[in-house]
């Protein structure tokens, strides 16, 4: 059972911790992109910002976690975070998030003889031909993969 | 003369649509989303509407219907809905028109279009872009007034041949639309006003437009008169461009299960204060009056109903979390009665004014800049969910796909 006085102590401690904690910059805090850079901006040195460097369409960008047997030839391992952009057009060779039979999957998109195929990571598995009858759809294009060496 | 055109962008079945973006298994099926505490239906898919499930349906009452029709039931996930809403609004901000966000899933547009055709073109482009970028389907209505734009959006939703965009500028089309619109469905006419009107023999929006202005002004006041003029095609309600400043902040929640422990109650109250303070700080406001209330279950047969509320006036307009938490606890001590099982706790802040910086002796001399981080810490320091019986029930909430690193959607690498 906590008393009023105990609560006071806890909050004061938190204030101490907060004062020394590193400043957290939330990713994708705001989806409205910055306006046009002005000539004056060129003279100002700003810290490097991963958000603007990696993400062109914040409102269309989502994070998806990859899971399962690795797609190492594409540089994706299980547990990696994929940065997915829904705004850009998928092309031959794009790594995409596709919805196949209701589930998210990571596939390579390829075009062969005018037909589009979703190529799975497993070289033995069948490519999925995209046609009217197939229950598969493109969800977004993978633009970056975040692989961490520290847990 | 260039005719001014308004648009209304309305996300279709918004909460369900949000869930469908990340869960394809929900597509094409009857889906409902329940309010916080899994109380009543606050969103239905088109398929669920066809089953006759009304908006606001109490979940327990419709349990059997849900089961027999394999209706998928989800708890609300406002973190997800707010995030997707922000994205939709951000896309609208890039369009060649002024935007006023009206609700979590609606926004008014004011076109700077050269012609009606351009406005339609803009609307179609926006609709496509929102669908591709976020996976949210929208309907857009375009008309000479906001009130008529709302009517146009309803047609955009219902008439699939319109492909999600409906322009209502031609007088004969407007007349037909208003003829088929019950007066209670007009934007700005509530159920009480609707009752008053139908008693007078005014059943349709069209009939309302033919009603005498002086009578309308007398019975419906100036806002009602504006609504009628808007129905007639005369724009008198413009876009609200500045964010509305809140007059008061009220925050309360029902508990998942009744609680009597003082510590748990104070935790709930502290949480409400923290949230309210975040909102105050966002508007650079402070509160000069603070109320705290706790209630037992009104409908309980075993409990005598008890509702306690206490109010204090603060010397200055404050928004510091820990200061207001300490004041709230002072008030709580005066209203808490031992032996009761409480079902609900809440806080109210009134007399909101520009924030006044005040060196409270209670706080350390570290200043107030730590407040936002402190709120984040309060959230995480709070005990794990199992020890928070006051947290509302959310048994079937989807993961926080877009707001939690631990709950990202998962894609298989197979």
PDB file of C-alpha atoms in Angstrom, chain B residues 55-270:
ATOM      1  CA  UNK B  55     -23.937   1.065 -34.034  1.00  0.00           C
ATOM      2  CA  UNK B  56     -23.576   1.106 -30.254  1.00  0.00           C
ATOM      3  CA  UNK B  57     -24.882  -2.436 -29.860  1.00  0.00           C
ATOM      4  CA  UNK B  58     -23.953  -3.780 -26.416  1.00  0.00           C
ATOM      5  CA  UNK B  59     -21.501  -6.614 -26.969  1.00  0.00           C
ATOM      6  CA  UNK B  60     -22.947  -8.997 -24.406  1.00  0.00           C
ATOM      7  CA  UNK B  61     -26.418  -8.698 -25.928  1.00  0.00           C
ATOM      8  CA  UNK B  62     -25.182  -9.653 -29.397  1.00  0.00           C
ATOM      9  CA  UNK B  63     -22.800 -12.420 -28.297  1.00  0.00           C
ATOM     10  CA  UNK B  64     -24.949 -15.189 -29.757  1.00  0.00           C
ATOM     11  CA  UNK B  65     -25.457 -13.376 -33.043  1.00  0.00           C
ATOM     12  CA  UNK B  66     -21.707 -12.850 -33.311  1.00  0.00           C
ATOM     13  CA  UNK B  67     -21.042 -16.524 -32.710  1.00  0.00           C
ATOM     14  CA  UNK B  68     -23.669 -17.904 -35.062  1.00  0.00           C
ATOM     15  CA  UNK B  69     -22.575 -15.598 -37.894  1.00  0.00           C
ATOM     16  CA  UNK B  70     -18.838 -15.994 -37.259  1.00  0.00           C
ATOM     17  CA  UNK B  71     -18.484 -12.263 -36.723  1.00  0.00           C
ATOM     18  CA  UNK B  72     -14.899 -11.325 -35.900  1.00  0.00           C
ATOM     19  CA  UNK B  73     -14.830  -9.219 -32.740  1.00  0.00           C
ATOM     20  CA  UNK B  74     -11.927  -6.918 -31.907  1.00  0.00           C
ATOM     21  CA  UNK B  75     -11.175  -4.623 -28.993  1.00  0.00           C
ATOM     22  CA  UNK B  76     -10.431  -1.047 -29.997  1.00  0.00           C
ATOM     23  CA  UNK B  77      -6.819  -0.201 -30.745  1.00  0.00           C
ATOM     24  CA  UNK B  78      -6.719   3.574 -30.619  1.00  0.00           C
ATOM     25  CA  UNK B  79      -2.945   3.690 -30.862  1.00  0.00           C
ATOM     26  CA  UNK B  80      -3.255   2.134 -34.305  1.00  0.00           C
ATOM     27  CA  UNK B  81      -6.242   4.238 -35.383  1.00  0.00           C
ATOM     28  CA  UNK B  82      -4.627   7.504 -34.304  1.00  0.00           C
ATOM     29  CA  UNK B  83      -1.440   6.619 -36.187  1.00  0.00           C
ATOM     30  CA  UNK B  84      -3.201   5.733 -39.438  1.00  0.00           C
ATOM     31  CA  UNK B  85      -5.410   8.810 -39.086  1.00  0.00           C
ATOM     32  CA  UNK B  86      -2.323  10.998 -38.797  1.00  0.00           C
ATOM     33  CA  UNK B  87      -1.001   9.498 -42.020  1.00  0.00           C
ATOM     34  CA  UNK B  88      -4.224  10.125 -43.917  1.00  0.00           C
ATOM     35  CA  UNK B  89      -4.310  13.728 -42.695  1.00  0.00           C
ATOM     36  CA  UNK B  90      -0.654  14.226 -43.652  1.00  0.00           C
ATOM     37  CA  UNK B  91      -1.447  13.095 -47.201  1.00  0.00           C
ATOM     38  CA  UNK B  92      -4.396  15.499 -47.359  1.00  0.00           C
ATOM     39  CA  UNK B  93      -2.115  18.340 -46.288  1.00  0.00           C
ATOM     40  CA  UNK B  94      -0.125  17.887 -49.505  1.00  0.00           C
ATOM     41  CA  UNK B  95      -3.190  18.419 -51.711  1.00  0.00           C
ATOM     42  CA  UNK B  96      -3.881  21.736 -53.501  1.00  0.00           C
ATOM     43  CA  UNK B  97      -6.626  22.752 -51.077  1.00  0.00           C
ATOM     44  CA  UNK B  98      -7.123  23.860 -47.492  1.00  0.00           C
ATOM     45  CA  UNK B  99      -7.748  21.103 -44.980  1.00  0.00           C
ATOM     46  CA  UNK B 100      -9.640  21.039 -41.706  1.00  0.00           C
ATOM     47  CA  UNK B 101      -9.456  17.810 -39.746  1.00  0.00           C
ATOM     48  CA  UNK B 102     -12.931  17.289 -38.348  1.00  0.00           C
ATOM     49  CA  UNK B 103     -12.616  13.977 -36.529  1.00  0.00           C
ATOM     50  CA  UNK B 104     -10.320  10.990 -36.396  1.00  0.00           C
ATOM     51  CA  UNK B 105     -11.526   9.869 -39.812  1.00  0.00           C
ATOM     52  CA  UNK B 106     -13.002  12.946 -41.487  1.00  0.00           C
ATOM     53  CA  UNK B 107     -11.605  16.119 -42.946  1.00  0.00           C
ATOM     54  CA  UNK B 108     -13.153  19.053 -44.784  1.00  0.00           C
ATOM     55  CA  UNK B 109     -11.415  20.442 -47.840  1.00  0.00           C
ATOM     56  CA  UNK B 110     -11.795  23.831 -49.457  1.00  0.00           C
ATOM     57  CA  UNK B 111     -10.792  23.633 -53.082  1.00  0.00           C
ATOM     58  CA  UNK B 112      -8.839  26.362 -54.784  1.00  0.00           C
ATOM     59  CA  UNK B 113      -9.909  24.721 -57.989  1.00  0.00           C
ATOM     60  CA  UNK B 114     -10.339  26.523 -61.270  1.00  0.00           C
ATOM     61  CA  UNK B 115     -13.264  24.331 -62.176  1.00  0.00           C
ATOM     62  CA  UNK B 116     -15.451  21.560 -60.852  1.00  0.00           C
ATOM     63  CA  UNK B 117     -13.612  19.070 -63.034  1.00  0.00           C
ATOM     64  CA  UNK B 118     -10.330  19.953 -61.351  1.00  0.00           C
ATOM     65  CA  UNK B 119     -11.885  19.437 -57.934  1.00  0.00           C
ATOM     66  CA  UNK B 120     -13.097  15.975 -58.937  1.00  0.00           C
ATOM     67  CA  UNK B 121      -9.688  15.187 -60.375  1.00  0.00           C
ATOM     68  CA  UNK B 122      -8.011  16.243 -57.127  1.00  0.00           C
ATOM     69  CA  UNK B 123     -10.441  14.136 -55.138  1.00  0.00           C
ATOM     70  CA  UNK B 124      -9.826  11.032 -57.268  1.00  0.00           C
ATOM     71  CA  UNK B 125      -6.072  11.457 -57.016  1.00  0.00           C
ATOM     72  CA  UNK B 126      -6.279  11.869 -53.251  1.00  0.00           C
ATOM     73  CA  UNK B 127      -8.471   8.817 -52.868  1.00  0.00           C
ATOM     74  CA  UNK B 128      -6.047   6.683 -54.914  1.00  0.00           C
ATOM     75  CA  UNK B 129      -3.031   8.004 -53.068  1.00  0.00           C
ATOM     76  CA  UNK B 130      -4.522   7.401 -49.627  1.00  0.00           C
ATOM     77  CA  UNK B 131      -5.446   3.846 -50.647  1.00  0.00           C
ATOM     78  CA  UNK B 132      -1.990   3.073 -51.980  1.00  0.00           C
ATOM     79  CA  UNK B 133      -0.029   4.787 -49.214  1.00  0.00           C
ATOM     80  CA  UNK B 134      -2.055   3.614 -46.206  1.00  0.00           C
ATOM     81  CA  UNK B 135      -4.494   0.940 -47.329  1.00  0.00           C
ATOM     82  CA  UNK B 136      -7.445   3.006 -46.043  1.00  0.00           C
ATOM     83  CA  UNK B 137     -10.424   3.381 -48.417  1.00  0.00           C
ATOM     84  CA  UNK B 138     -12.081   6.798 -48.387  1.00  0.00           C
ATOM     85  CA  UNK B 139     -15.166   8.442 -49.814  1.00  0.00           C
ATOM     86  CA  UNK B 140     -15.111  12.066 -50.909  1.00  0.00           C
ATOM     87  CA  UNK B 141     -18.095  14.335 -51.417  1.00  0.00           C
ATOM     88  CA  UNK B 142     -17.830  17.691 -53.178  1.00  0.00           C
ATOM     89  CA  UNK B 143     -20.452  20.460 -52.979  1.00  0.00           C
ATOM     90  CA  UNK B 144     -20.873  24.230 -52.656  1.00  0.00           C
ATOM     91  CA  UNK B 145     -21.248  24.031 -48.855  1.00  0.00           C
ATOM     92  CA  UNK B 146     -19.874  21.892 -46.010  1.00  0.00           C
ATOM     93  CA  UNK B 147     -23.352  20.652 -45.128  1.00  0.00           C
ATOM     94  CA  UNK B 148     -24.011  19.553 -48.710  1.00  0.00           C
ATOM     95  CA  UNK B 149     -20.537  18.023 -48.967  1.00  0.00           C
ATOM     96  CA  UNK B 150     -21.520  15.763 -46.085  1.00  0.00           C
ATOM     97  CA  UNK B 151     -24.592  14.697 -48.065  1.00  0.00           C
ATOM     98  CA  UNK B 152     -22.456  14.079 -51.134  1.00  0.00           C
ATOM     99  CA  UNK B 153     -20.086  11.860 -49.136  1.00  0.00           C
ATOM    100  CA  UNK B 154     -22.976   9.634 -48.080  1.00  0.00           C
ATOM    101  CA  UNK B 155     -23.762   9.056 -51.732  1.00  0.00           C
ATOM    102  CA  UNK B 156     -20.092   8.457 -52.505  1.00  0.00           C
ATOM    103  CA  UNK B 157     -20.130   5.733 -49.859  1.00  0.00           C
ATOM    104  CA  UNK B 158     -23.334   4.017 -50.892  1.00  0.00           C
ATOM    105  CA  UNK B 159     -23.287   4.254 -54.688  1.00  0.00           C
ATOM    106  CA  UNK B 160     -20.481   1.989 -55.821  1.00  0.00           C
ATOM    107  CA  UNK B 161     -20.722   3.217 -59.390  1.00  0.00           C
ATOM    108  CA  UNK B 162     -19.333   6.562 -58.237  1.00  0.00           C
ATOM    109  CA  UNK B 163     -15.979   4.981 -57.333  1.00  0.00           C
ATOM    110  CA  UNK B 164     -15.761   6.809 -54.030  1.00  0.00           C
ATOM    111  CA  UNK B 165     -16.145  10.380 -55.286  1.00  0.00           C
ATOM    112  CA  UNK B 166     -19.451  12.249 -55.548  1.00  0.00           C
ATOM    113  CA  UNK B 167     -19.915  15.789 -56.864  1.00  0.00           C
ATOM    114  CA  UNK B 168     -23.159  17.479 -55.838  1.00  0.00           C
ATOM    115  CA  UNK B 169     -23.344  20.874 -57.502  1.00  0.00           C
ATOM    116  CA  UNK B 170     -26.147  20.545 -60.009  1.00  0.00           C
ATOM    117  CA  UNK B 171     -29.393  21.882 -58.525  1.00  0.00           C
ATOM    118  CA  UNK B 172     -31.655  19.046 -59.665  1.00  0.00           C
ATOM    119  CA  UNK B 173     -29.223  16.491 -58.188  1.00  0.00           C
ATOM    120  CA  UNK B 174     -29.143  18.431 -54.924  1.00  0.00           C
ATOM    121  CA  UNK B 175     -32.930  18.597 -54.829  1.00  0.00           C
ATOM    122  CA  UNK B 176     -33.231  14.845 -55.339  1.00  0.00           C
ATOM    123  CA  UNK B 177     -30.625  14.170 -52.687  1.00  0.00           C
ATOM    124  CA  UNK B 178     -32.356  16.394 -50.116  1.00  0.00           C
ATOM    125  CA  UNK B 179     -35.727  14.860 -50.954  1.00  0.00           C
ATOM    126  CA  UNK B 180     -34.373  11.469 -49.917  1.00  0.00           C
ATOM    127  CA  UNK B 181     -32.542  12.684 -46.841  1.00  0.00           C
ATOM    128  CA  UNK B 182     -34.359  12.398 -43.498  1.00  0.00           C
ATOM    129  CA  UNK B 183     -34.065  15.652 -41.586  1.00  0.00           C
ATOM    130  CA  UNK B 184     -32.336  13.892 -38.675  1.00  0.00           C
ATOM    131  CA  UNK B 185     -29.476  12.849 -40.950  1.00  0.00           C
ATOM    132  CA  UNK B 186     -28.553  16.429 -41.792  1.00  0.00           C
ATOM    133  CA  UNK B 187     -25.200  17.524 -40.356  1.00  0.00           C
ATOM    134  CA  UNK B 188     -25.950  19.824 -37.462  1.00  0.00           C
ATOM    135  CA  UNK B 189     -29.457  18.496 -36.749  1.00  0.00           C
ATOM    136  CA  UNK B 190     -29.449  16.404 -33.597  1.00  0.00           C
ATOM    137  CA  UNK B 191     -32.171  13.969 -32.556  1.00  0.00           C
ATOM    138  CA  UNK B 192     -33.949  16.506 -30.373  1.00  0.00           C
ATOM    139  CA  UNK B 193     -34.146  19.044 -33.194  1.00  0.00           C
ATOM    140  CA  UNK B 194     -35.215  16.273 -35.565  1.00  0.00           C
ATOM    141  CA  UNK B 195     -38.077  15.397 -33.225  1.00  0.00           C
ATOM    142  CA  UNK B 196     -39.156  19.023 -33.088  1.00  0.00           C
ATOM    143  CA  UNK B 197     -39.081  19.254 -36.873  1.00  0.00           C
ATOM    144  CA  UNK B 198     -40.963  16.027 -37.580  1.00  0.00           C
ATOM    145  CA  UNK B 199     -43.641  17.093 -35.112  1.00  0.00           C
ATOM    146  CA  UNK B 200     -44.051  20.160 -37.284  1.00  0.00           C
ATOM    147  CA  UNK B 201     -44.387  17.986 -40.372  1.00  0.00           C
ATOM    148  CA  UNK B 202     -40.836  18.583 -41.641  1.00  0.00           C
ATOM    149  CA  UNK B 203     -39.524  15.121 -42.486  1.00  0.00           C
ATOM    150  CA  UNK B 204     -36.985  15.634 -45.252  1.00  0.00           C
ATOM    151  CA  UNK B 205     -34.062  17.975 -45.733  1.00  0.00           C
ATOM    152  CA  UNK B 206     -35.831  19.366 -48.779  1.00  0.00           C
ATOM    153  CA  UNK B 207     -38.862  20.317 -46.712  1.00  0.00           C
ATOM    154  CA  UNK B 208     -36.504  22.003 -44.271  1.00  0.00           C
ATOM    155  CA  UNK B 209     -35.104  24.194 -47.030  1.00  0.00           C
ATOM    156  CA  UNK B 210     -38.652  25.373 -47.802  1.00  0.00           C
ATOM    157  CA  UNK B 211     -39.370  26.338 -44.202  1.00  0.00           C
ATOM    158  CA  UNK B 212     -39.700  29.972 -43.160  1.00  0.00           C
ATOM    159  CA  UNK B 213     -36.421  31.557 -42.029  1.00  0.00           C
ATOM    160  CA  UNK B 214     -37.916  33.413 -39.098  1.00  0.00           C
ATOM    161  CA  UNK B 215     -39.426  30.250 -37.679  1.00  0.00           C
ATOM    162  CA  UNK B 216     -36.120  28.452 -38.092  1.00  0.00           C
ATOM    163  CA  UNK B 217     -34.208  31.221 -36.362  1.00  0.00           C
ATOM    164  CA  UNK B 218     -36.685  31.195 -33.503  1.00  0.00           C
ATOM    165  CA  UNK B 219     -36.685  27.417 -32.975  1.00  0.00           C
ATOM    166  CA  UNK B 220     -33.237  26.386 -34.203  1.00  0.00           C
ATOM    167  CA  UNK B 221     -31.315  29.587 -33.490  1.00  0.00           C
ATOM    168  CA  UNK B 222     -28.584  30.994 -35.679  1.00  0.00           C
ATOM    169  CA  UNK B 223     -26.721  27.693 -36.063  1.00  0.00           C
ATOM    170  CA  UNK B 224     -29.879  26.035 -37.333  1.00  0.00           C
ATOM    171  CA  UNK B 225     -30.453  28.885 -39.759  1.00  0.00           C
ATOM    172  CA  UNK B 226     -26.906  28.530 -41.077  1.00  0.00           C
ATOM    173  CA  UNK B 227     -27.493  24.814 -41.619  1.00  0.00           C
ATOM    174  CA  UNK B 228     -30.636  25.529 -43.644  1.00  0.00           C
ATOM    175  CA  UNK B 229     -28.900  28.160 -45.754  1.00  0.00           C
ATOM    176  CA  UNK B 230     -26.079  25.693 -46.374  1.00  0.00           C
ATOM    177  CA  UNK B 231     -28.640  23.133 -47.555  1.00  0.00           C
ATOM    178  CA  UNK B 232     -29.887  25.780 -49.953  1.00  0.00           C
ATOM    179  CA  UNK B 233     -26.378  26.096 -51.366  1.00  0.00           C
ATOM    180  CA  UNK B 234     -25.311  29.254 -49.580  1.00  0.00           C
ATOM    181  CA  UNK B 235     -22.004  28.717 -47.814  1.00  0.00           C
ATOM    182  CA  UNK B 236     -21.989  30.207 -44.316  1.00  0.00           C
ATOM    183  CA  UNK B 237     -19.857  27.700 -42.446  1.00  0.00           C
ATOM    184  CA  UNK B 238     -16.227  28.081 -43.378  1.00  0.00           C
ATOM    185  CA  UNK B 239     -13.251  25.902 -42.633  1.00  0.00           C
ATOM    186  CA  UNK B 240     -12.022  26.116 -39.070  1.00  0.00           C
ATOM    187  CA  UNK B 241      -8.328  26.580 -39.515  1.00  0.00           C
ATOM    188  CA  UNK B 242      -7.114  27.159 -35.971  1.00  0.00           C
ATOM    189  CA  UNK B 243      -7.180  24.251 -33.610  1.00  0.00           C
ATOM    190  CA  UNK B 244     -10.029  24.526 -31.144  1.00  0.00           C
ATOM    191  CA  UNK B 245      -8.785  25.337 -27.670  1.00  0.00           C
ATOM    192  CA  UNK B 246     -10.293  23.013 -25.103  1.00  0.00           C
ATOM    193  CA  UNK B 247     -12.526  24.603 -22.461  1.00  0.00           C
ATOM    194  CA  UNK B 248     -12.048  21.784 -20.036  1.00  0.00           C
ATOM    195  CA  UNK B 249     -10.474  18.393 -19.875  1.00  0.00           C
ATOM    196  CA  UNK B 250     -12.257  15.399 -18.467  1.00  0.00           C
ATOM    197  CA  UNK B 251     -10.674  12.002 -18.254  1.00  0.00           C
ATOM    198  CA  UNK B 252     -12.173   8.933 -16.681  1.00  0.00           C
ATOM    199  CA  UNK B 253     -12.242   5.216 -17.215  1.00  0.00           C
ATOM    200  CA  UNK B 254     -14.215   2.305 -15.910  1.00  0.00           C
ATOM    201  CA  UNK B 255     -12.161  -0.418 -14.302  1.00  0.00           C
ATOM    202  CA  UNK B 256     -12.003  -3.900 -15.776  1.00  0.00           C
ATOM    203  CA  UNK B 257     -12.990  -5.207 -12.358  1.00  0.00           C
ATOM    204  CA  UNK B 258     -14.108  -3.230  -9.307  1.00  0.00           C
ATOM    205  CA  UNK B 259     -11.251  -2.234  -7.041  1.00  0.00           C
ATOM    206  CA  UNK B 260     -11.069  -1.100  -3.453  1.00  0.00           C
ATOM    207  CA  UNK B 261      -7.331  -0.816  -2.939  1.00  0.00           C
ATOM    208  CA  UNK B 262      -6.244   2.771  -2.318  1.00  0.00           C
ATOM    209  CA  UNK B 263      -2.944   2.275  -4.109  1.00  0.00           C
ATOM    210  CA  UNK B 264      -4.617   1.067  -7.280  1.00  0.00           C
ATOM    211  CA  UNK B 265      -7.130   3.895  -7.217  1.00  0.00           C
ATOM    212  CA  UNK B 266      -4.391   6.477  -6.806  1.00  0.00           C
ATOM    213  CA  UNK B 267      -2.469   4.898  -9.651  1.00  0.00           C
ATOM    214  CA  UNK B 268      -5.477   5.245 -11.924  1.00  0.00           C
ATOM    215  CA  UNK B 269      -5.964   8.861 -10.906  1.00  0.00           C
ATOM    216  CA  UNK B 270      -2.275   9.643 -11.417  1.00  0.00           C
TER     217      UNK B 270
END
